[in-house]
mmCIF file of C-alpha atoms in Angstrom:
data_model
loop_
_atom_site.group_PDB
_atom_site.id
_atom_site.type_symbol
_atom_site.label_atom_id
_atom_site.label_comp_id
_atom_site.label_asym_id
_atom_site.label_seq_id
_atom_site.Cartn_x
_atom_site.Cartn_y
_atom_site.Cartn_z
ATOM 1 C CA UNK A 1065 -4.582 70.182 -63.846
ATOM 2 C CA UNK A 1066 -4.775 70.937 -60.217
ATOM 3 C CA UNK A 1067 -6.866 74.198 -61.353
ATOM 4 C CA UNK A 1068 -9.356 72.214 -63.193
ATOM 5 C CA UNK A 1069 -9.446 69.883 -59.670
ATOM 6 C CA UNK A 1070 -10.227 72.718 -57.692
ATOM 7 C CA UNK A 1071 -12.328 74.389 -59.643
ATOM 8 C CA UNK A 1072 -14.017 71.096 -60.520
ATOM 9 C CA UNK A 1073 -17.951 72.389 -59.516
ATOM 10 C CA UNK A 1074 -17.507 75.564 -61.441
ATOM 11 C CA UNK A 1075 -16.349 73.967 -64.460
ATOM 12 C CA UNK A 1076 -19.024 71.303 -64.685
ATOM 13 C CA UNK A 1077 -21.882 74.088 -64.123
ATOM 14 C CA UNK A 1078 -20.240 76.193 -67.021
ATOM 15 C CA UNK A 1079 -20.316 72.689 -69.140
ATOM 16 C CA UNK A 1080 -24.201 72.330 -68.539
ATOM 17 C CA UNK A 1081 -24.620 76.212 -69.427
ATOM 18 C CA UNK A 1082 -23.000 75.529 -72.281
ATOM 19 C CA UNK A 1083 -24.968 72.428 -73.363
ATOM 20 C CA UNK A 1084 -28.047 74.402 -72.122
ATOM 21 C CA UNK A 1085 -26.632 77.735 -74.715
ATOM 22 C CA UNK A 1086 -27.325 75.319 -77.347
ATOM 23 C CA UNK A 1087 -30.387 73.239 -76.929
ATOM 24 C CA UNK A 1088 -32.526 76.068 -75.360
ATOM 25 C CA UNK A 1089 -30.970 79.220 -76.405
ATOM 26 C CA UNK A 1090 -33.157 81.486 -75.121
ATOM 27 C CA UNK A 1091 -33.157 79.702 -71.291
ATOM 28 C CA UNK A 1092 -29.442 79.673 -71.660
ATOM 29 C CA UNK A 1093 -28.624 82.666 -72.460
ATOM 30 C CA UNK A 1094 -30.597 83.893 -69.391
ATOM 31 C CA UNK A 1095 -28.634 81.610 -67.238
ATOM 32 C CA UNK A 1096 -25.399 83.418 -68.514
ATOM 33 C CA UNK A 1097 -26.871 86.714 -68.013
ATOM 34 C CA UNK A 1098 -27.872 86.096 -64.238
ATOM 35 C CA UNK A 1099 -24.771 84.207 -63.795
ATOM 36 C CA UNK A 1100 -22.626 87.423 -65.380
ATOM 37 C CA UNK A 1101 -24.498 89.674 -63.140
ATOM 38 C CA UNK A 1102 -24.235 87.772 -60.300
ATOM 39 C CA UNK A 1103 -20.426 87.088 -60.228
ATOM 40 C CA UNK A 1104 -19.423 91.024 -61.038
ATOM 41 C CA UNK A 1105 -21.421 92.042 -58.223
ATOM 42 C CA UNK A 1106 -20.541 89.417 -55.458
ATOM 43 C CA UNK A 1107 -16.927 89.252 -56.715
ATOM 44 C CA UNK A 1108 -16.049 92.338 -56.599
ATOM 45 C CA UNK A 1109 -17.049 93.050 -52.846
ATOM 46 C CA UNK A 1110 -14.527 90.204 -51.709
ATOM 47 C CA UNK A 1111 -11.208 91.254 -52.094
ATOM 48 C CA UNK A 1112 -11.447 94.660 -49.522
ATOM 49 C CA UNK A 1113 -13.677 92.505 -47.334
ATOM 50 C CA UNK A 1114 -11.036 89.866 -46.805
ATOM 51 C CA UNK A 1115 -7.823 92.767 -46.611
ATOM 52 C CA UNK A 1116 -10.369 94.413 -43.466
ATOM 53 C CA UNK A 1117 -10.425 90.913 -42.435
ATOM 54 C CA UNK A 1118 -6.519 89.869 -42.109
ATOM 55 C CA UNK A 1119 -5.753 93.466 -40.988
ATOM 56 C CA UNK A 1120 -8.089 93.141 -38.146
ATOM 57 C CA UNK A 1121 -6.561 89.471 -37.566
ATOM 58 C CA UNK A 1122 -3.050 91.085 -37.152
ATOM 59 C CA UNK A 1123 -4.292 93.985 -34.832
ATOM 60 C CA UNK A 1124 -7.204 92.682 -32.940
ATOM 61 C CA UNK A 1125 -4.861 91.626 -29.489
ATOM 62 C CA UNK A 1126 -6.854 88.850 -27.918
ATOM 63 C CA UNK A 1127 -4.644 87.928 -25.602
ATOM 64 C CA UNK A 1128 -4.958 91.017 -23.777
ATOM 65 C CA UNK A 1129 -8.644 90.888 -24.360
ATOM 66 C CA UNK A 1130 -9.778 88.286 -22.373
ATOM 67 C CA UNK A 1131 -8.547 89.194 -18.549
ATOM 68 C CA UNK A 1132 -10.979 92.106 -18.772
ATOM 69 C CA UNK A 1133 -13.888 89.202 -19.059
ATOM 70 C CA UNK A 1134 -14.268 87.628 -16.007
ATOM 71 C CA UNK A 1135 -17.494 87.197 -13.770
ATOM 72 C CA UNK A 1136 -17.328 90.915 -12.535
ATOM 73 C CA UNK A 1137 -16.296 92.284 -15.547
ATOM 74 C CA UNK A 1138 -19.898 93.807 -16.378
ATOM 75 C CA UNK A 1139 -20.965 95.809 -19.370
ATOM 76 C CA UNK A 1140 -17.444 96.494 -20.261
ATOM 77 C CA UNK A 1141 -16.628 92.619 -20.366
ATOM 78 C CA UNK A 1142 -19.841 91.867 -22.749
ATOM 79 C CA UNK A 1143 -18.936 94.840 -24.699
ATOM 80 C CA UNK A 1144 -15.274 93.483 -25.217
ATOM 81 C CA UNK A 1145 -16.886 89.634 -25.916
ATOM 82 C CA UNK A 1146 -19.113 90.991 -28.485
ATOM 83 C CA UNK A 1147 -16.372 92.510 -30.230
ATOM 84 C CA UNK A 1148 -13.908 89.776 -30.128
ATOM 85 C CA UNK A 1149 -16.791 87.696 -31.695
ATOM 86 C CA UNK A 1150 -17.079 90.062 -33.866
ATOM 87 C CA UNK A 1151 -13.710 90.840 -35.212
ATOM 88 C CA UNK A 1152 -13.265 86.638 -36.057
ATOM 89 C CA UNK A 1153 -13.157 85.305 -38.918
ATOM 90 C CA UNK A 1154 -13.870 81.831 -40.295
ATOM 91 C CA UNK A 1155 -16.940 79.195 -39.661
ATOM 92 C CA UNK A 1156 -18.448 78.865 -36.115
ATOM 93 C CA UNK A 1157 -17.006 75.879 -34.841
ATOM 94 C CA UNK A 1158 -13.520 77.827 -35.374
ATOM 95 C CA UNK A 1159 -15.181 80.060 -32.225
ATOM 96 C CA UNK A 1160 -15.787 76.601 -30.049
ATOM 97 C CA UNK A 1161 -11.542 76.219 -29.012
ATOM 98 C CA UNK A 1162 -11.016 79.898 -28.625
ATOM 99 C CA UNK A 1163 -14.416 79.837 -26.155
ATOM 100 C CA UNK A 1164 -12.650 76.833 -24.456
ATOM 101 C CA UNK A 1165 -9.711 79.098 -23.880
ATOM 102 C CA UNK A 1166 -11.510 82.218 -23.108
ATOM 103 C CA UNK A 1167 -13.262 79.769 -20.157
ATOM 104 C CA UNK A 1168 -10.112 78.038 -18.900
ATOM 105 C CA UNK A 1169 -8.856 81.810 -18.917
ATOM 106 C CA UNK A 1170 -11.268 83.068 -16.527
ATOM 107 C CA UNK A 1171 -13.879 84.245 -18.683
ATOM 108 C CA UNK A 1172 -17.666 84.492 -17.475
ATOM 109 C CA UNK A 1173 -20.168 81.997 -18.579
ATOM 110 C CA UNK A 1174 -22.457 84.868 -19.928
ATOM 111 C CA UNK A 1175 -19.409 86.307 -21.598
ATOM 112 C CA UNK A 1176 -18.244 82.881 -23.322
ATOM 113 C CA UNK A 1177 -21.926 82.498 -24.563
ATOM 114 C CA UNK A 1178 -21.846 85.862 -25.840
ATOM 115 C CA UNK A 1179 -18.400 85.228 -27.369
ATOM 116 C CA UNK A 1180 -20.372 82.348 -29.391
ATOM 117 C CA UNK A 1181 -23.482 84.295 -30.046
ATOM 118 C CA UNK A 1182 -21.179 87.029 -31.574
ATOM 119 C CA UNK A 1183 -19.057 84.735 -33.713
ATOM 120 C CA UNK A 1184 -21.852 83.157 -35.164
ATOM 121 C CA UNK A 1185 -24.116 86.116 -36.793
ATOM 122 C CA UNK A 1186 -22.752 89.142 -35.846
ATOM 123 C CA UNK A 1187 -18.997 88.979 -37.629
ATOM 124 C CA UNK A 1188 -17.957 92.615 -39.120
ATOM 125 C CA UNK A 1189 -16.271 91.634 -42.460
ATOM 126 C CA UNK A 1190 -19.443 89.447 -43.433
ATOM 127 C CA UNK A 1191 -21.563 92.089 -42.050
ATOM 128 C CA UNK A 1192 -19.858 94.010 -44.706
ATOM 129 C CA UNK A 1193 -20.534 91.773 -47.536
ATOM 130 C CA UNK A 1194 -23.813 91.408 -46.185
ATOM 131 C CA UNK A 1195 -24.200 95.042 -46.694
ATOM 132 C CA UNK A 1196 -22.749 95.097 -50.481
ATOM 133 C CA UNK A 1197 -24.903 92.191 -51.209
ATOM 134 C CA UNK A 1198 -28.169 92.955 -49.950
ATOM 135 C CA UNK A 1199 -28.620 96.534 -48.923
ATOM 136 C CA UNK A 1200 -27.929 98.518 -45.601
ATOM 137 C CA UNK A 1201 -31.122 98.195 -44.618
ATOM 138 C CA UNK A 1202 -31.153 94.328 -44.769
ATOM 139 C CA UNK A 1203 -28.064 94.065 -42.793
ATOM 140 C CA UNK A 1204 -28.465 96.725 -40.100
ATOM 141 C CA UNK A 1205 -31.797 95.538 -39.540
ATOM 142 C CA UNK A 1206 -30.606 91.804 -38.999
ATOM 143 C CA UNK A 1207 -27.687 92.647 -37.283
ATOM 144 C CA UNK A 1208 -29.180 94.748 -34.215
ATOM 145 C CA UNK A 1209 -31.717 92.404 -34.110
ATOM 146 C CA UNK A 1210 -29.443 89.531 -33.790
ATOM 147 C CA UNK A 1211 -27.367 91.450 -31.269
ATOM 148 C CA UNK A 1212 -30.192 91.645 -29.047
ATOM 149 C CA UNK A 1213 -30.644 88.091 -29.763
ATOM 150 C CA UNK A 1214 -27.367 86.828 -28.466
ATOM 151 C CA UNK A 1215 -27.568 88.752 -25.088
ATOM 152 C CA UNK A 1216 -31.342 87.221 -25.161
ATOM 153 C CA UNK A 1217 -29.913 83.634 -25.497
ATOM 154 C CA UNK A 1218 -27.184 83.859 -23.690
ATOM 155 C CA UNK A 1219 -29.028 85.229 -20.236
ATOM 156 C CA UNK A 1220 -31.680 82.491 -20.633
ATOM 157 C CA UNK A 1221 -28.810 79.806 -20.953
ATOM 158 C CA UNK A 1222 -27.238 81.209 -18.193
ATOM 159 C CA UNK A 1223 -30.656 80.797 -15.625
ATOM 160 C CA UNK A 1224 -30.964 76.826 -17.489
ATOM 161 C CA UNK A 1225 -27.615 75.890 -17.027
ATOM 162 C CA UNK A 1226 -27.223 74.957 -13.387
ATOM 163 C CA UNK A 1227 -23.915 74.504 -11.281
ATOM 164 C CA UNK A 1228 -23.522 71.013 -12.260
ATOM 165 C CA UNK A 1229 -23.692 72.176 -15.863
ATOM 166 C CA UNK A 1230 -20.849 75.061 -15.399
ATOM 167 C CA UNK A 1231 -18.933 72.502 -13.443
ATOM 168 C CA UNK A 1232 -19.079 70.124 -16.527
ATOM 169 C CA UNK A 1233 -18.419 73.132 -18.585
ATOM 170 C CA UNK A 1234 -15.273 74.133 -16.780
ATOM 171 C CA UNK A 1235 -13.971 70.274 -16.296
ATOM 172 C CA UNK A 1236 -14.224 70.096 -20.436
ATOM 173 C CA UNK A 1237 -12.538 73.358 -20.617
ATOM 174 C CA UNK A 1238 -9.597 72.058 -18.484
ATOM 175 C CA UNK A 1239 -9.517 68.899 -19.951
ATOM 176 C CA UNK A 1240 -8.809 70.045 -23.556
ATOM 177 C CA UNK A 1241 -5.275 70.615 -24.107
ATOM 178 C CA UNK A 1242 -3.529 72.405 -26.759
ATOM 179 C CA UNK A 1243 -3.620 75.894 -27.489
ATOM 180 C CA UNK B 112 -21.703 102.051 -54.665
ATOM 181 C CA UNK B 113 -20.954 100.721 -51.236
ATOM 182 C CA UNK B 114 -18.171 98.729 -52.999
ATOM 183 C CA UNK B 115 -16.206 101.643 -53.576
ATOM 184 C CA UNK B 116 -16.514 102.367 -49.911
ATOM 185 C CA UNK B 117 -15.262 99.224 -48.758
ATOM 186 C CA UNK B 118 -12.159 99.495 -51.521
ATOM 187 C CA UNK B 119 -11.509 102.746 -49.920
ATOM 188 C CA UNK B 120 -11.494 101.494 -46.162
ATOM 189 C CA UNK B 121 -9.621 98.169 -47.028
ATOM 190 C CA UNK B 122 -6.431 100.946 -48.613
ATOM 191 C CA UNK B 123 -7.108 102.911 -46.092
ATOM 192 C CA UNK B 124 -6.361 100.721 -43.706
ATOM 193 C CA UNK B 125 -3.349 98.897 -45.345
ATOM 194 C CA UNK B 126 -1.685 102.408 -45.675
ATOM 195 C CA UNK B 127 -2.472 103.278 -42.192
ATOM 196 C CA UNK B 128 -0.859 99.425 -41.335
ATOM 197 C CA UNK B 129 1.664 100.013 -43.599
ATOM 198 C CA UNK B 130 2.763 103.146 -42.049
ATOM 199 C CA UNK B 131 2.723 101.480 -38.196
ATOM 200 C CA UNK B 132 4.532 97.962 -38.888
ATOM 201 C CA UNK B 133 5.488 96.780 -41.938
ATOM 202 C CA UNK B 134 5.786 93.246 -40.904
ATOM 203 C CA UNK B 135 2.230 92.975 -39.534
ATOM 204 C CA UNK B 136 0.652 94.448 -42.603
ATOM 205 C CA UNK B 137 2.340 91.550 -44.813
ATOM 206 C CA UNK B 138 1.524 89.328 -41.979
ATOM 207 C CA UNK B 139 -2.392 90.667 -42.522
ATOM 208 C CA UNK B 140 -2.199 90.242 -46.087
ATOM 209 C CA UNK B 141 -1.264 86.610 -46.043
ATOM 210 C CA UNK B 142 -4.122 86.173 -43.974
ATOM 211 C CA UNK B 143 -6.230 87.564 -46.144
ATOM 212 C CA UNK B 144 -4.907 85.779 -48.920
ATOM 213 C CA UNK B 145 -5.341 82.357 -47.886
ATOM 214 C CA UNK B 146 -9.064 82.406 -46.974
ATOM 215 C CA UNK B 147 -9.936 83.699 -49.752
ATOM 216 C CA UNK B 148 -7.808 81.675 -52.461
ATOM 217 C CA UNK B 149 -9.672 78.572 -50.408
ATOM 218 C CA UNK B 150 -13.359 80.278 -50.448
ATOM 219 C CA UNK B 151 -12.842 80.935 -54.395
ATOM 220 C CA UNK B 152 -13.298 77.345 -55.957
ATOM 221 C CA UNK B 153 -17.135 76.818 -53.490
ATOM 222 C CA UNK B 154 -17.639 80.560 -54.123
ATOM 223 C CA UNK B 155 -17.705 80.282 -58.123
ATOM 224 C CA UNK B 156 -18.879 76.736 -58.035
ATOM 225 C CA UNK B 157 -21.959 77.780 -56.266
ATOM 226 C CA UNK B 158 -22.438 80.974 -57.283
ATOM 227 C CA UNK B 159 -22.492 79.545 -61.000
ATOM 228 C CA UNK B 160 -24.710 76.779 -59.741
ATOM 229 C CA UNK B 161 -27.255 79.386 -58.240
ATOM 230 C CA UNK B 162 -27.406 81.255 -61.321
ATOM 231 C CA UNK B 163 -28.378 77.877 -63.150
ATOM 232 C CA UNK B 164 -30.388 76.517 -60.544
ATOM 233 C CA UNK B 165 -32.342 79.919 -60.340
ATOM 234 C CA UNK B 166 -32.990 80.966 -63.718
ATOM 235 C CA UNK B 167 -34.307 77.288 -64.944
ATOM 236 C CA UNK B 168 -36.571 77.105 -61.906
ATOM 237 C CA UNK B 169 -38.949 79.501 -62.570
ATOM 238 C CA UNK B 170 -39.580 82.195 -59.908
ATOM 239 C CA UNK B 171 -43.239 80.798 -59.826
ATOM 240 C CA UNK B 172 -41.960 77.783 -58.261
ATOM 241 C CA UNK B 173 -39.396 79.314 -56.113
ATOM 242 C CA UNK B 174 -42.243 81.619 -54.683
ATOM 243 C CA UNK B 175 -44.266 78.557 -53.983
ATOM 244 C CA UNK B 176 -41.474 76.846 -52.456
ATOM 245 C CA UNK B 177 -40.368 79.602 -49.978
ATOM 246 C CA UNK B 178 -42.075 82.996 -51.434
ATOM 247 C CA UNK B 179 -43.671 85.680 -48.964
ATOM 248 C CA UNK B 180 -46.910 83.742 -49.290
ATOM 249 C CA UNK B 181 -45.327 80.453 -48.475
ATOM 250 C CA UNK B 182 -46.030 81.590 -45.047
ATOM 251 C CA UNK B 183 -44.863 79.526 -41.677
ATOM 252 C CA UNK B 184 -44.259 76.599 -43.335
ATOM 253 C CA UNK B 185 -42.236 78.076 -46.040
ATOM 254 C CA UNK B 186 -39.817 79.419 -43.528
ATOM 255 C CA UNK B 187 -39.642 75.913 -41.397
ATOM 256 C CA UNK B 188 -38.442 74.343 -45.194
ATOM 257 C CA UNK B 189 -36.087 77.457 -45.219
ATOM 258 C CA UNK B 190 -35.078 77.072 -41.705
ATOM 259 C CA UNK B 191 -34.361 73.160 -41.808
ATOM 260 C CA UNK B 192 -32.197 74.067 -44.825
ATOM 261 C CA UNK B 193 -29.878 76.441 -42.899
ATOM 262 C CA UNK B 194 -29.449 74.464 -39.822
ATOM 263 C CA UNK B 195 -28.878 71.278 -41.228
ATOM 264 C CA UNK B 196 -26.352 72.832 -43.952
ATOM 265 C CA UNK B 197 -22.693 74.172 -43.728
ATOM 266 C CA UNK B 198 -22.305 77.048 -45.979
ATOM 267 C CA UNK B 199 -19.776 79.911 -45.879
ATOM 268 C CA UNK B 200 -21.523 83.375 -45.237
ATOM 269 C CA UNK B 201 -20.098 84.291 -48.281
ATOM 270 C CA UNK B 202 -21.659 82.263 -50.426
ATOM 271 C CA UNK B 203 -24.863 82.273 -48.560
ATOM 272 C CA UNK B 204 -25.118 86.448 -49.132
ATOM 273 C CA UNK B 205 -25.142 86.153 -52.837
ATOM 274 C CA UNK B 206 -27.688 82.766 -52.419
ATOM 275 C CA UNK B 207 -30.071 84.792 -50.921
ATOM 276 C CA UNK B 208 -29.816 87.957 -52.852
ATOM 277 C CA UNK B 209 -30.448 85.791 -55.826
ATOM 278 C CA UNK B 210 -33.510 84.484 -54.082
ATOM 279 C CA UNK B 211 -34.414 87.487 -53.222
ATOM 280 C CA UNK B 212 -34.335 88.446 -57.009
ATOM 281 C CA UNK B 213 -36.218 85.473 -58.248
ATOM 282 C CA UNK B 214 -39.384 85.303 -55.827
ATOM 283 C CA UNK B 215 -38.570 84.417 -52.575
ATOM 284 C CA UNK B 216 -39.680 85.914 -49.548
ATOM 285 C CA UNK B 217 -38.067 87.848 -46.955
ATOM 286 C CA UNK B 218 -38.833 85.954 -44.060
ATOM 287 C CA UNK B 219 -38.191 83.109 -45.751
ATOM 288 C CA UNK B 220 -34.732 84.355 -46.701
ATOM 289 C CA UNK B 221 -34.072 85.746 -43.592
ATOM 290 C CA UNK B 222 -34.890 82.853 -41.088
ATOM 291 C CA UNK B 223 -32.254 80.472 -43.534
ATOM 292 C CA UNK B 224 -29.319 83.432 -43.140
ATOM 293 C CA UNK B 225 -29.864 82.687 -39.762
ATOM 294 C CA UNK B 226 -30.054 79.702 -38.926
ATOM 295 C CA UNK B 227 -27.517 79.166 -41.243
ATOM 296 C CA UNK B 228 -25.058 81.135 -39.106
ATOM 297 C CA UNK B 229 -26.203 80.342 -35.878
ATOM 298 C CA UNK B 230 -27.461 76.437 -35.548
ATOM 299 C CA UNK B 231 -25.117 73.911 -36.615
ATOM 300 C CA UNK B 232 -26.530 70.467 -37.134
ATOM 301 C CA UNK B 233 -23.437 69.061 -38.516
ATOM 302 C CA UNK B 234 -21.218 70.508 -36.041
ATOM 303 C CA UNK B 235 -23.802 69.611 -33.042
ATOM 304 C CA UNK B 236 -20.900 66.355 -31.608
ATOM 305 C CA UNK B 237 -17.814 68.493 -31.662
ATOM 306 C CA UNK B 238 -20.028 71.764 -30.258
ATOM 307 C CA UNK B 239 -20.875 68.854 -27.535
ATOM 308 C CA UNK B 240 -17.573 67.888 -26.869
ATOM 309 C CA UNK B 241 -16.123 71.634 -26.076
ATOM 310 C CA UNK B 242 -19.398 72.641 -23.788
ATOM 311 C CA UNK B 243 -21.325 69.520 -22.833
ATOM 312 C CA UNK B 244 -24.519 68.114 -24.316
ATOM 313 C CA UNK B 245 -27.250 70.602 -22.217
ATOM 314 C CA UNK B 246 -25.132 73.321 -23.635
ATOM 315 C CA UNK B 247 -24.945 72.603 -26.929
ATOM 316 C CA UNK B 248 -28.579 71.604 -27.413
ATOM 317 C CA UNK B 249 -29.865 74.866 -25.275
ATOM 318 C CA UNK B 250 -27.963 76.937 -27.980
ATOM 319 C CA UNK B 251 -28.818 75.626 -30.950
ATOM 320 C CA UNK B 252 -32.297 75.338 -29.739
ATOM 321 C CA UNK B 253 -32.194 79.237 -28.480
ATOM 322 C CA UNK B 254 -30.774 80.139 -31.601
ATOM 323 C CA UNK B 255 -33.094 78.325 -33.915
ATOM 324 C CA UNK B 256 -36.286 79.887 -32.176
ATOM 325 C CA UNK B 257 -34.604 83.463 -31.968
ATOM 326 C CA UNK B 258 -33.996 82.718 -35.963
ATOM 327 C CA UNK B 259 -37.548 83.008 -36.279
ATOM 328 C CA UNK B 260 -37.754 86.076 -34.651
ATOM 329 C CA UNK B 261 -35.317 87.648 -36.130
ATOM 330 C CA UNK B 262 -37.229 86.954 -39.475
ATOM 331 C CA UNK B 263 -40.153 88.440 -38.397
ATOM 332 C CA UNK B 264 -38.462 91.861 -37.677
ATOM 333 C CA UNK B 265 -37.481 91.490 -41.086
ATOM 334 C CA UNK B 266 -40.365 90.921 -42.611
ATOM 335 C CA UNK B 267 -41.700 94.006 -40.832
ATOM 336 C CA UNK B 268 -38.602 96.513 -41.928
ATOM 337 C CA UNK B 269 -37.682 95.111 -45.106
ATOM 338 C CA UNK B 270 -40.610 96.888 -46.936
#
């Protein structure tokens, strides 16, 4: 019973493909064939993605990370903020506490953004399943481009944010407890 | 093909874990484990709903909708989609490649992957609350133009 609760979207669809298998055949069976294809090819690249995923999790050492990231850390700072980014896992706003840390830590601005920037589009398991999914040259492609992007963003948010902004930025960063 | 790569890496790298600490490499298959047994039920739900979705649409409509000749302001519809919406990378990959397959465009595609990642709507209060208002709205913002961008490169490489 729990099964059929969790699984409560797939289910229903595979209830209107069968009602749609019978009252337009021909339509239906297209919808299983696309359906077929798409779930051997998608679910297949998951289970190494996520194993590359915990196993970088368990040996990624943050902590130790983030004191080479402060305001004169230079390229090797970015370098290490991209790659933090990049070695997360999970939805973005799961990057917005660990950024809070990284600040209250003594991270740079510019590094913190680029933390973000990284997090967001530039993750290495989903750049992997990008890659299964849609081609090397799809996912290469985006991911320089977005990589070039982030340092892009994150130096012209640097120039708009002024000291009162970093200030605020900080005061939040101190203010949130936890972690 | 690339699969079988990513099978071989993923052993790889549990022997090579295995080998170092044994603790850590249960530790890293636990974590494994539990995103994925919570991705599964939206991953098949979707996925199956895609494949419904997509094949009783017909790919003339889909390439009206947000094909390569959709243009501009097929890629703002595509755009507005990813930023206001909160879906997993995982299940957005297989969401566009089945777009992709059925008559969408590139650009189009590409501009929703991205803004999809990078601009969250949703999350825009709490994304306030850990950097400040100015903050949050310069990156979104930033990262909803540079979405565009991004697209275009794409449209230029991607045959």
């Amino acid at each position: 019973m729990k099964l059929v609760k969790r699984y409560w979207m797939f289910l229903a669809v595979l209830l209107m493909d069968a009602v749609l298998v019978l009252a337009r055949p021909q339509l239906g069976q297209e919808v299983v064939r696309f359906t077929v294809a798409n779930f051997r090819e998608m679910l297949l690249l998951l289970p190494p993605v996520f194993i590359l995923l915990g196993l970088m999790e368990v040996w990624v050492p943050r902590e130790t990370m983030t004191k080479y990231m402060g305001a004169d850390s230079g390229a090797k700072g970015a370098a290490l903020a991209v790659f933090m980014g990049a070695a997360a896992a999970g939805p973005l706003y799961g990057a917005f506490p660990i950024a809070v840390a990284l600040t209250r830590k003594g991270a740079s601005l510019h590094n913190v953004l680029l933390f973000i920037g990284s997090w967001s589009t530039l993750k290495i398991p989903m750049f992997l399943f990008e890659t299964g999914a849609l081609g090397a040259r799809w996912s290469l492609t985006r991911w320089s481009a977005s990589l070039v992007g982030i340092f892009v963003i994150a130096t012209i948010m640097e120039k708009l944010l002024h000291r009162t902004d970093r200030e605020q930025i900080k005061a939040l960063a101190e203010g949130m407890s936890g972690d | 093909m690339f699969s079988y790569i990513l099978y071989g890496a993923a052993g790889l790298g549990l022997l090579i874990s295995y080998l170092k600490d044994k603790k850590k490499t249960k530790m890293a298959l636990m974590k494994a484990w539990k995103p994925f047994n919570n991705l599964l039920p939206d991953f098949a739900g979707i996925l199956a709903l895609v494949g419904l979705a997509l094949t009783v649409i017909s790919p003339e409509i889909i390439s009206r909708i947000v094909g390569a000749e959709s243009g501009f302001l097929g890629m703002i519809s595509a755009s507005l989609v990813g930023a206001i919406t909160l879906i997993p990378g995982f299940i957005s990959f297989p969401m566009a490649y089945s777009l992709l397959e059925r008559g969408a465009g590139v650009m189009q595609v590409s501009v929703f992957v991205s803004t999809l990642m990078m601009v969250g709507f949703v999350t825009l209060p709490l994304e306030k609350k850990h950097f400040g208002a100015k903050a949050a709205y310069l990156r979104n913002g930033l990262s909803y133009a540079f979405s565009f961008v991004v697209a275009l490169i794409m449209g230029v490489v991607i045959r």
